[in-house]
Short mmCIF file of C-alpha atoms in Angstrom, two decimals:
data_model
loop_
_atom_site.label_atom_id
_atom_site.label_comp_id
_atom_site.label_asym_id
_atom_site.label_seq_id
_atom_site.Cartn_x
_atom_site.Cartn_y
_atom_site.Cartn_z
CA UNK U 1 -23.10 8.59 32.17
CA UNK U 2 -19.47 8.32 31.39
CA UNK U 3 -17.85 6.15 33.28
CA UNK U 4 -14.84 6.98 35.72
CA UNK U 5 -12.30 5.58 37.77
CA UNK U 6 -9.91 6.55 40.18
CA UNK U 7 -6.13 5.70 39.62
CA UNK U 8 -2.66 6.48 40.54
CA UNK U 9 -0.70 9.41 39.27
CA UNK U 10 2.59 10.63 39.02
CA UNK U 11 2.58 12.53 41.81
CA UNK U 12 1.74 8.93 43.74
CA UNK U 13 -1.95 10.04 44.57
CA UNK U 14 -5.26 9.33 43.20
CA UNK U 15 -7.11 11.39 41.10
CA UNK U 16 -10.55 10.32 38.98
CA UNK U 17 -10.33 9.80 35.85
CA UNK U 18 -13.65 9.93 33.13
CA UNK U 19 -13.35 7.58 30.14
CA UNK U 20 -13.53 9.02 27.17
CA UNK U 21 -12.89 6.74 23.94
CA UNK U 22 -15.22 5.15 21.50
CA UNK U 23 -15.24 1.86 20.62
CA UNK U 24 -13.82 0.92 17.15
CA UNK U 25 -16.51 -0.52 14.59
CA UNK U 26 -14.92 -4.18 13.27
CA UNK U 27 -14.20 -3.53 10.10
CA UNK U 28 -16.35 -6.19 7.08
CA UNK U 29 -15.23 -9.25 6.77
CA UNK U 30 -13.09 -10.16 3.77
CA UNK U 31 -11.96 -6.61 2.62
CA UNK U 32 -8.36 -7.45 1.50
CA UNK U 33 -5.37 -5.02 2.63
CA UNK U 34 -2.38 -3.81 0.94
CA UNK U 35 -0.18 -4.48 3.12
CA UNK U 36 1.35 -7.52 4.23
CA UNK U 37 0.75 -7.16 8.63
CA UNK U 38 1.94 -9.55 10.81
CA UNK U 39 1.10 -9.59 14.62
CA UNK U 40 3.65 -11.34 16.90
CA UNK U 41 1.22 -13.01 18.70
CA UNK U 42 1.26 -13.74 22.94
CA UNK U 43 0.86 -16.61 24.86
CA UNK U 44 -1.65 -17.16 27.34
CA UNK U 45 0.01 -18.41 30.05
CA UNK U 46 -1.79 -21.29 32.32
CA UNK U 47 -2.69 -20.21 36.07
CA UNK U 48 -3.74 -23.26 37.47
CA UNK U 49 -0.77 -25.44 36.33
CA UNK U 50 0.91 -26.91 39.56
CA UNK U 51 4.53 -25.18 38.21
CA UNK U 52 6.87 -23.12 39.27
CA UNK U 53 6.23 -19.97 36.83
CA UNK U 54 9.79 -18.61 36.95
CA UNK U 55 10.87 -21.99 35.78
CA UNK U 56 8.44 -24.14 33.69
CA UNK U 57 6.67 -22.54 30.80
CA UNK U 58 2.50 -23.79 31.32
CA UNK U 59 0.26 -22.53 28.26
CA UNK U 60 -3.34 -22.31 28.36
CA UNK U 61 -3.48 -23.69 25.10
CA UNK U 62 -6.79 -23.56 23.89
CA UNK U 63 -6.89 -19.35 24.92
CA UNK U 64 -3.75 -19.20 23.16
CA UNK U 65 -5.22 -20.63 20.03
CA UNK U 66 -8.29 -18.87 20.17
CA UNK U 67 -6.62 -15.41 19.98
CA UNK U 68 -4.64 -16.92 16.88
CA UNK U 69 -8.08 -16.83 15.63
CA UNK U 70 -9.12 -13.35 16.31
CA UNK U 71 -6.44 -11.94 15.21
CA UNK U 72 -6.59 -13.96 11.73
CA UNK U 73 -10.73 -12.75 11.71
CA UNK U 74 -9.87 -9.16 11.76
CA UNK U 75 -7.73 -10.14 8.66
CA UNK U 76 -4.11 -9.54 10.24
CA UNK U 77 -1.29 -12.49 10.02
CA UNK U 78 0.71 -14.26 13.07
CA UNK U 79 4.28 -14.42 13.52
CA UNK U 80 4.11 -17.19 15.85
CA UNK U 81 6.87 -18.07 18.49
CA UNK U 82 8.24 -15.03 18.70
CA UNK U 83 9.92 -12.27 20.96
CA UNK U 84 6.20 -11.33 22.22
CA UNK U 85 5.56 -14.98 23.15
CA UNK U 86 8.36 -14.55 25.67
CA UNK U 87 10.60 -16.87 23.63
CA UNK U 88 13.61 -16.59 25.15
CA UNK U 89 12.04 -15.03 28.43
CA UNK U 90 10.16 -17.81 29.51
CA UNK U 91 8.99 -20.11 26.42
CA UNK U 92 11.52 -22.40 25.86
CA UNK U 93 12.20 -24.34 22.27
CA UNK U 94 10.04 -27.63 23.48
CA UNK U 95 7.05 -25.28 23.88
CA UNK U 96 7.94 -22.98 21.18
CA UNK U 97 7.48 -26.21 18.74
CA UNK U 98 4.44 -27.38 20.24
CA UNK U 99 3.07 -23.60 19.78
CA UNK U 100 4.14 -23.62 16.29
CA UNK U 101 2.37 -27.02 15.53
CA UNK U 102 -0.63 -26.16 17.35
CA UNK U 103 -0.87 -22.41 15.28
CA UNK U 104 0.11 -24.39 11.88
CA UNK U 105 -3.10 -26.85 12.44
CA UNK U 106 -5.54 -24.21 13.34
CA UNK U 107 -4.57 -21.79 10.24
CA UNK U 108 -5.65 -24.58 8.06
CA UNK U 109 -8.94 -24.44 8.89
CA UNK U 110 -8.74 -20.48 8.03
CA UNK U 111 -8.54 -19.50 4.71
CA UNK U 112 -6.04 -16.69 3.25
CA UNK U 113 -4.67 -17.49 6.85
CA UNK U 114 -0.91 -16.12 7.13
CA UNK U 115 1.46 -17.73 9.55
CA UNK U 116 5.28 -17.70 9.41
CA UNK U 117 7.26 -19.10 12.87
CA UNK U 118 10.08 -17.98 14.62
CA UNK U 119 13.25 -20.49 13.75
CA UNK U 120 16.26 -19.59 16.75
CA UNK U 121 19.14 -21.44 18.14
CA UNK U 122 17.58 -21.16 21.60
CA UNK U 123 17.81 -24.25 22.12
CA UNK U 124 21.26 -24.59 22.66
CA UNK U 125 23.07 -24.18 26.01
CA UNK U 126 25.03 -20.81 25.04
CA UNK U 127 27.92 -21.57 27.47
CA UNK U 128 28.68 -25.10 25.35
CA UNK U 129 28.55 -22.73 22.24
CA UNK U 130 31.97 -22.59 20.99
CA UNK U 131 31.72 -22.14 17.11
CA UNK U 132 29.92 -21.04 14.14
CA UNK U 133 29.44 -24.12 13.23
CA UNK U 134 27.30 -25.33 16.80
CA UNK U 135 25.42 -22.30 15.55
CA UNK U 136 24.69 -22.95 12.27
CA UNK U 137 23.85 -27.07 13.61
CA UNK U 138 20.98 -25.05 15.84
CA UNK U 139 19.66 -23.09 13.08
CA UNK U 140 19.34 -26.63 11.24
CA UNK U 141 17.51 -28.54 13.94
CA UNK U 142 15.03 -26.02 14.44
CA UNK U 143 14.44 -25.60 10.58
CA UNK U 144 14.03 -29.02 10.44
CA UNK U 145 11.24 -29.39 12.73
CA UNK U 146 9.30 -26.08 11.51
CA UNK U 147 9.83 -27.40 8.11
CA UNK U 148 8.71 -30.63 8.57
CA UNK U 149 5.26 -29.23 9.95
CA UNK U 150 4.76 -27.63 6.55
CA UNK U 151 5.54 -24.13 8.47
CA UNK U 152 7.33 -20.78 6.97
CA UNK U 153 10.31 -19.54 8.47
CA UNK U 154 11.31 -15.99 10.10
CA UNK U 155 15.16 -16.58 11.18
CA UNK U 156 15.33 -14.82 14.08
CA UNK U 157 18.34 -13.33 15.32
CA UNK U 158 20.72 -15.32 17.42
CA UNK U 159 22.15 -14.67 20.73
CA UNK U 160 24.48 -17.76 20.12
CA UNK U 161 25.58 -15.87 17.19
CA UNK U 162 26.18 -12.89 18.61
CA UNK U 163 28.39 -14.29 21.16
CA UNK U 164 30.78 -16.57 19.22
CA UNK U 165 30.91 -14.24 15.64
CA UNK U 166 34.51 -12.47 15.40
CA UNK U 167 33.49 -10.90 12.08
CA UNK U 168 30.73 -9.96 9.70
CA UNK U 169 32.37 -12.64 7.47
CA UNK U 170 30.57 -15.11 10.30
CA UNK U 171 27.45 -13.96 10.04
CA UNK U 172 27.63 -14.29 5.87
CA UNK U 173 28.86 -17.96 6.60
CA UNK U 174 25.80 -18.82 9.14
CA UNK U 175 22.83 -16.77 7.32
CA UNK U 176 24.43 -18.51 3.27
CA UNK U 177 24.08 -21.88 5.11
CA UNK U 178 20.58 -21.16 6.18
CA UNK U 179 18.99 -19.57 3.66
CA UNK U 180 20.42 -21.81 0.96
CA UNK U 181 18.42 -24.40 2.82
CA UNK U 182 15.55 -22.67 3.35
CA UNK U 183 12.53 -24.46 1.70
CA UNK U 184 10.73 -21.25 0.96
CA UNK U 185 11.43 -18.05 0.93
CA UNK U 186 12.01 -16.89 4.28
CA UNK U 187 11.87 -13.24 6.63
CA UNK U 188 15.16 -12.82 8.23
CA UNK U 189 14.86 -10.99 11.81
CA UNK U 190 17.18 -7.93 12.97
CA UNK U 191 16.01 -7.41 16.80
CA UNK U 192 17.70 -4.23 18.25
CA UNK U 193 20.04 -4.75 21.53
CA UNK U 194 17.19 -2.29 23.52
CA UNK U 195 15.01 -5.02 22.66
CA UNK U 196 17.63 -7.97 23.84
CA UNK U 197 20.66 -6.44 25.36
CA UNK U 198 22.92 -10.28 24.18
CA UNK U 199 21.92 -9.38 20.47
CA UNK U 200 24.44 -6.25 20.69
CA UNK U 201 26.68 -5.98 18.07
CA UNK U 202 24.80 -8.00 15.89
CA UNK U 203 25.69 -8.70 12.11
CA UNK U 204 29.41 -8.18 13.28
CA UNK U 205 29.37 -4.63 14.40
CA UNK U 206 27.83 -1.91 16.82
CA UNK U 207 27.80 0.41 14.10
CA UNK U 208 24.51 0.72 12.48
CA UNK U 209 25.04 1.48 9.12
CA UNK U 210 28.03 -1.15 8.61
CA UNK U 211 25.57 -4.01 10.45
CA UNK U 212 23.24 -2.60 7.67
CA UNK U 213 25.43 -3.06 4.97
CA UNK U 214 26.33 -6.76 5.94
CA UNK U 215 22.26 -7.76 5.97
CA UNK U 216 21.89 -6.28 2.69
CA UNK U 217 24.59 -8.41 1.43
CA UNK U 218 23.34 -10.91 2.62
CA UNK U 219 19.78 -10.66 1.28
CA UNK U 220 21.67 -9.72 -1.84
CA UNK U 221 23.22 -12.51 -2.41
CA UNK U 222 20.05 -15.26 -1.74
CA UNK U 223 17.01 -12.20 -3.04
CA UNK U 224 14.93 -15.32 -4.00
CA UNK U 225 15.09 -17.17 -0.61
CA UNK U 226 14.35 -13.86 1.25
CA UNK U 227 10.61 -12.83 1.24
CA UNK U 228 11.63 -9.62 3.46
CA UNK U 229 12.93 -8.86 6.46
CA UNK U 230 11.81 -7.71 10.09
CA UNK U 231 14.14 -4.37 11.76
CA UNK U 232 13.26 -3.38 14.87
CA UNK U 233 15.65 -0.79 16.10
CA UNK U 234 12.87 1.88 17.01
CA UNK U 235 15.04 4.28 14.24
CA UNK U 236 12.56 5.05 11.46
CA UNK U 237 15.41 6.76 9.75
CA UNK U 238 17.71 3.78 9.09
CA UNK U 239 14.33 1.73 8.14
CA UNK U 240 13.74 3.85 5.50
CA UNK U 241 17.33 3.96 4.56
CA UNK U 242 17.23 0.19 4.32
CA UNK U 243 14.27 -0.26 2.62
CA UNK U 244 14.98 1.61 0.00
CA UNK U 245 18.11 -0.71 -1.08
CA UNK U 246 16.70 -3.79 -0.74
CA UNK U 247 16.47 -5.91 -3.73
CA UNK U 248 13.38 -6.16 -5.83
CA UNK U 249 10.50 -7.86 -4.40
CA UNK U 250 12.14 -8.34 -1.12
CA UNK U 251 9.90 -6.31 1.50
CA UNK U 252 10.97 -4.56 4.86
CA UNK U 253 8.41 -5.49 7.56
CA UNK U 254 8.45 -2.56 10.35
CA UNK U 255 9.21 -3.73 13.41
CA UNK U 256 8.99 -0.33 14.60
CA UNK U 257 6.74 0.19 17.26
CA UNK U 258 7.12 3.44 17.84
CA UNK U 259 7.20 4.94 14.06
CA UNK U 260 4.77 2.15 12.59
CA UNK U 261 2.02 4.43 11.51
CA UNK U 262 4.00 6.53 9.06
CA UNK U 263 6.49 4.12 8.02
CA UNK U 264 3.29 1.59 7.12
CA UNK U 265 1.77 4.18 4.92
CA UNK U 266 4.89 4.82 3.34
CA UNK U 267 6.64 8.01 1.38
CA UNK U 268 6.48 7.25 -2.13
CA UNK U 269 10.18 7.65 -2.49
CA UNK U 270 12.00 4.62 -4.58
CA UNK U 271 11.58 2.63 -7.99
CA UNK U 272 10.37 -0.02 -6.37
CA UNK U 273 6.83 -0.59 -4.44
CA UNK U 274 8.57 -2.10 -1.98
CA UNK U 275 10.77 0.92 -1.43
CA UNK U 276 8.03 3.31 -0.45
CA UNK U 277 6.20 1.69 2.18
CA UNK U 278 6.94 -0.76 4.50
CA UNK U 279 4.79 -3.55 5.47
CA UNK U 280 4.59 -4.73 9.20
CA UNK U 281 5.39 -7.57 11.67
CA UNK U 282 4.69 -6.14 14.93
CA UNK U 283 4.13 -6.83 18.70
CA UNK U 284 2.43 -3.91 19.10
CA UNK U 285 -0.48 -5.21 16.81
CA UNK U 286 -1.32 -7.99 19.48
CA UNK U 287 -2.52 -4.55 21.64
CA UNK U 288 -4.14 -2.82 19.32
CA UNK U 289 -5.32 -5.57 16.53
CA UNK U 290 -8.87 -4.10 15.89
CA UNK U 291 -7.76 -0.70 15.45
CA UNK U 292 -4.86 -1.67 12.96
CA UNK U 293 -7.54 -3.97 11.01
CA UNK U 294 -9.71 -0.71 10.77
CA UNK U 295 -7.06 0.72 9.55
CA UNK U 296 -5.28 -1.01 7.02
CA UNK U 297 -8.67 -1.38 5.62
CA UNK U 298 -8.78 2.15 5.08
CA UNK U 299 -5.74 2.11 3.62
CA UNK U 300 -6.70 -0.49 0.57
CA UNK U 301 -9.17 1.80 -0.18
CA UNK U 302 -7.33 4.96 -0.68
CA UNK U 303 -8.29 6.88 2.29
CA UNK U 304 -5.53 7.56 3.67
CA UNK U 305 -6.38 10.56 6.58
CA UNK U 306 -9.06 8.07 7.59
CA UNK U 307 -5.88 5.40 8.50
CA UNK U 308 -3.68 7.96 9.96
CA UNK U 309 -6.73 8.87 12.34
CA UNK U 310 -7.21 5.79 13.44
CA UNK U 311 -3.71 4.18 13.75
CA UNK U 312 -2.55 7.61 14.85
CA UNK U 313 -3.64 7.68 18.64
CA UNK U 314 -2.27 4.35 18.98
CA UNK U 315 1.28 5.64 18.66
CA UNK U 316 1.57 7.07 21.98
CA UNK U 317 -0.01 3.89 23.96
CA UNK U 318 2.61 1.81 21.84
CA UNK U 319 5.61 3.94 22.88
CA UNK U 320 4.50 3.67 26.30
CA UNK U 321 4.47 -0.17 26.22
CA UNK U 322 7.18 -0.60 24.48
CA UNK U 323 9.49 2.10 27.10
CA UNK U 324 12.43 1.06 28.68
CA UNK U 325 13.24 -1.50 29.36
CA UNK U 326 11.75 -2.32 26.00
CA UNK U 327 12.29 -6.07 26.64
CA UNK U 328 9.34 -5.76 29.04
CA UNK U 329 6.52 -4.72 26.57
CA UNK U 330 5.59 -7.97 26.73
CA UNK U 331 3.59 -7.14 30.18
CA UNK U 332 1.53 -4.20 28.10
CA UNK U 333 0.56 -6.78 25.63
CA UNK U 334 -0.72 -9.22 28.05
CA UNK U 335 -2.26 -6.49 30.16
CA UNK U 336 -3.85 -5.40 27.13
CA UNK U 337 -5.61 -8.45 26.33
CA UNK U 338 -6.52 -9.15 30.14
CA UNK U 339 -8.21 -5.76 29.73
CA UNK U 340 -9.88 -6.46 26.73
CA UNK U 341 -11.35 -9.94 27.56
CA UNK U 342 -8.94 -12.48 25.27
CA UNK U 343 -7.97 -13.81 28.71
CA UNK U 344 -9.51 -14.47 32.38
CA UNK U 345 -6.60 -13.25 34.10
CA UNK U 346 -3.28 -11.30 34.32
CA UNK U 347 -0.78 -13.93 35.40
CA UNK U 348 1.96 -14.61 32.36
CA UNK U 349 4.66 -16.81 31.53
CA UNK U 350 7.75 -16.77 33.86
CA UNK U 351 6.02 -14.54 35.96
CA UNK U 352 6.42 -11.52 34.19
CA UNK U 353 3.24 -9.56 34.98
CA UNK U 354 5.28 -8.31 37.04
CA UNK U 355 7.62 -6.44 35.25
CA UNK U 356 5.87 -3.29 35.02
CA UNK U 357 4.37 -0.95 38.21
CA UNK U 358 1.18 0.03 38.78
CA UNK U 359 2.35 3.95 37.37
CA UNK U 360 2.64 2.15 34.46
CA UNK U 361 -0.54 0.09 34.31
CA UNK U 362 -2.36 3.25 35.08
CA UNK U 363 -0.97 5.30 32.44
CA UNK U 364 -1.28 2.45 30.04
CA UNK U 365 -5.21 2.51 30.83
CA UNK U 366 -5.08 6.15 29.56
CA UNK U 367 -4.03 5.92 26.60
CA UNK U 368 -5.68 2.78 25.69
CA UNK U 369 -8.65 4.88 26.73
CA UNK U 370 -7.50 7.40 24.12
CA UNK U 371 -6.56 5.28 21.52
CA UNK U 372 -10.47 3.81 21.40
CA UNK U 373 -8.75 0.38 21.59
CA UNK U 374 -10.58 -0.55 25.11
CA UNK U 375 -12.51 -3.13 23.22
CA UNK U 376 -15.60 -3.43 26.64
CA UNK U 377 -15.17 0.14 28.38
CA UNK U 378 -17.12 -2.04 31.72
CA UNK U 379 -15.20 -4.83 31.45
CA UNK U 380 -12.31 -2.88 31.24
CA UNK U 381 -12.50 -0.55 34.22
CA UNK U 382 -13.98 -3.54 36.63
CA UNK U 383 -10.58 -5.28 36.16
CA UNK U 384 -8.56 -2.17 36.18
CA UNK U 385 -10.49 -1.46 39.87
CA UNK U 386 -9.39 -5.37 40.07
CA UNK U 387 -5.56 -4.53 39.79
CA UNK U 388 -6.03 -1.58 41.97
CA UNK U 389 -7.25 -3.27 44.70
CA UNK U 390 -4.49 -6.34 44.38
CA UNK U 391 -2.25 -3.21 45.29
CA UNK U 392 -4.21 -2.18 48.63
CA UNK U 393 -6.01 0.83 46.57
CA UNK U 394 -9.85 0.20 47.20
#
């Protein structure tokens, strides 16, 4: 017998609703994909620390860890200490260091394992900001320390930055100092403002396709300290655009999470291999990291309608997470893997399960449902019936 569950609709009543997905198979261990995927990975926030959430950041570190390790056995890589770790929304740069050291120690004992770190200027008190120089000092501390833990860089984009740079010509002065320092190449980070409403303007300009041009300079000018770089302006129009100028070699990693599907398979359009398709570091992948394994492995081995069918039905569940405000996806995620049995509970960092409403939980249950990405269909609707009945719905 199927199994079923009442839950809200949009109407505000109840109505039953019959589960209907399969469960994915795991794909075999070892197949290599050929792609490059990243997953921004969570945290798993500690329930039992004696701290005030909204204020002190308390990991559960060795839950944390362990889903580090899933998603590097279903053959995907982290981007650690990133947006979807709540850095900047609740994981501060003490924690964020201690998460990168902590990820960098347990990928050794993984091999093939990929790992690159977020490197920010969060650290610095934005009001004493005053220059591009206190920028370009944060960028330095921060490389430092991921550096000296033997860890790769992505250079995420700067809120600092954005709020002291009077000109594109800044933004060339910060990202030459950086990147000439870099001790490997790097993947430079372009986070839209719907994702973080301080990054507006970013590289100088609210106009898309002048920002764009600045990057590319950028990256043009240091190709061999650049290993690619992440967009993630939810336009799959200007990632193509942009991918198809970027130097040799250099790859675009979608950060797309609501065109990934098509934009990861690619169009065949450009000289380049790295023109045509575009490889991934995405939040979204946290959600849904067995069905993207499954498919990426069909995709290494030509069968390409077989990874559109899987990775397909995840589209809609990702555009629902990722909804505005986008800047609260990070609630799906967790929700996700509460759902799905990474975690023992639903409480987060800062305190922001509770970003989202039940409407939204409920519909996100759907579509996981119809994505097949509801990893224990029992274990799944018991907690789901859990949720409901924190919100007086028996």
């Amino acid at each position: 017998m199927a199994l079923s569950i009442n839950l809200p609709t949009a109407s505000g009543t109840l109505a039953p609703y019959r589960l209907q997905g399969a469960v994915l198979q795991r794909p075999p261990a070892g197949l290599k994909f050929n792609r490059i995927a990243y997953s921004a990975a969570h945290v798993v926030a500690d329930p039992l620390a004696p701290v005030d959430p909204w204020l002190t950041a308390a990991v559960d570190w060795d839950a944390t860890i362990g889903y580090r390790r899933h998603l590097w056995s279903l053959g995907l890589g982290v981007a650690e200490a990133m947006d979807t770790a709540q850095r900047g929304m609740g994981l501060d740069w003490p924690t964020s260091l201690e998460l990168i050291r902590r990820s960098i120690d347990a990928s050794r004992d993984v091999p093939g394992a990929f790992l690159a770190s977020g490197c920010g200027t969060d650290h610095l008190d934005i009001d004493a900001v005053k220059s591009v120089d206190d920028v370009i000092r944060g960028y330095e501390e921060q490389m430092a320390a991921i550096e000296a833990l033997g860890g790769k860089l992505i250079v995420m984009a700067s809120r600092a930055l954005a709020r002291v740079a009077k000109s594109p010509a800044d933004y060339e002065r910060v990202y030459d100092r950086v990147l000439r320092q870099a001790k490997q190449p790097v993947v430079l980070h372009w986070l839209g403002d719907m994702f973080d409403p301080a990054l507006a303007g970013y590289w100088g300009t609210k106009n898309v396709d002048a920002a764009m041009d600045t990057a590319l300079g950028i990256i043009a000018a240091h190709p061999a300290k650049v290993d690619g770089i992440k967009i993630s302006l939810l336009d799959k129009d200007k990632e193509i655009a942009m991918r198809r100028r970027l130097p040799a070699g250099v790859r675009m990693y979608t950060g797309d999470d609501f065109n990934y599907a098509e934009l990861i398979a690619g169009d065949g359009v450009g000289s380049e291999a790295t023109h045509r398709q575009s490889d991934a570091l995405l939040g979204i992948f946290d959600a849904i990291a067995p069905a993207a394994s499954a498919a990426l492995s069909e995709l290494a081995q030509g069968k390409d309608a077989n990874f559109h069918s899987i990775l397909g039905p995840t589209v809609p569940l990702s555009r629902h997470i990722f909804a505005a405000p986008t800047r609260f996806y990070k609630t799906g995620v967790v929700f996700m893997a509460w759902l799905n049995g990474h975690q023992k509970h639903f409480t987060m960092v800062g305190g922001q399960q509770s970003t989202r409403s039940l409407q939204h939980f409920a519909e996100l249950f759907r579509l996981a449902d119809a994505a097949n990405v509801l990893e224990q269909p029992e274990l799944a609707v018991a907690r789901m019936k859990t949720l409901l009945a924190l919100h007086g719905i028996d």
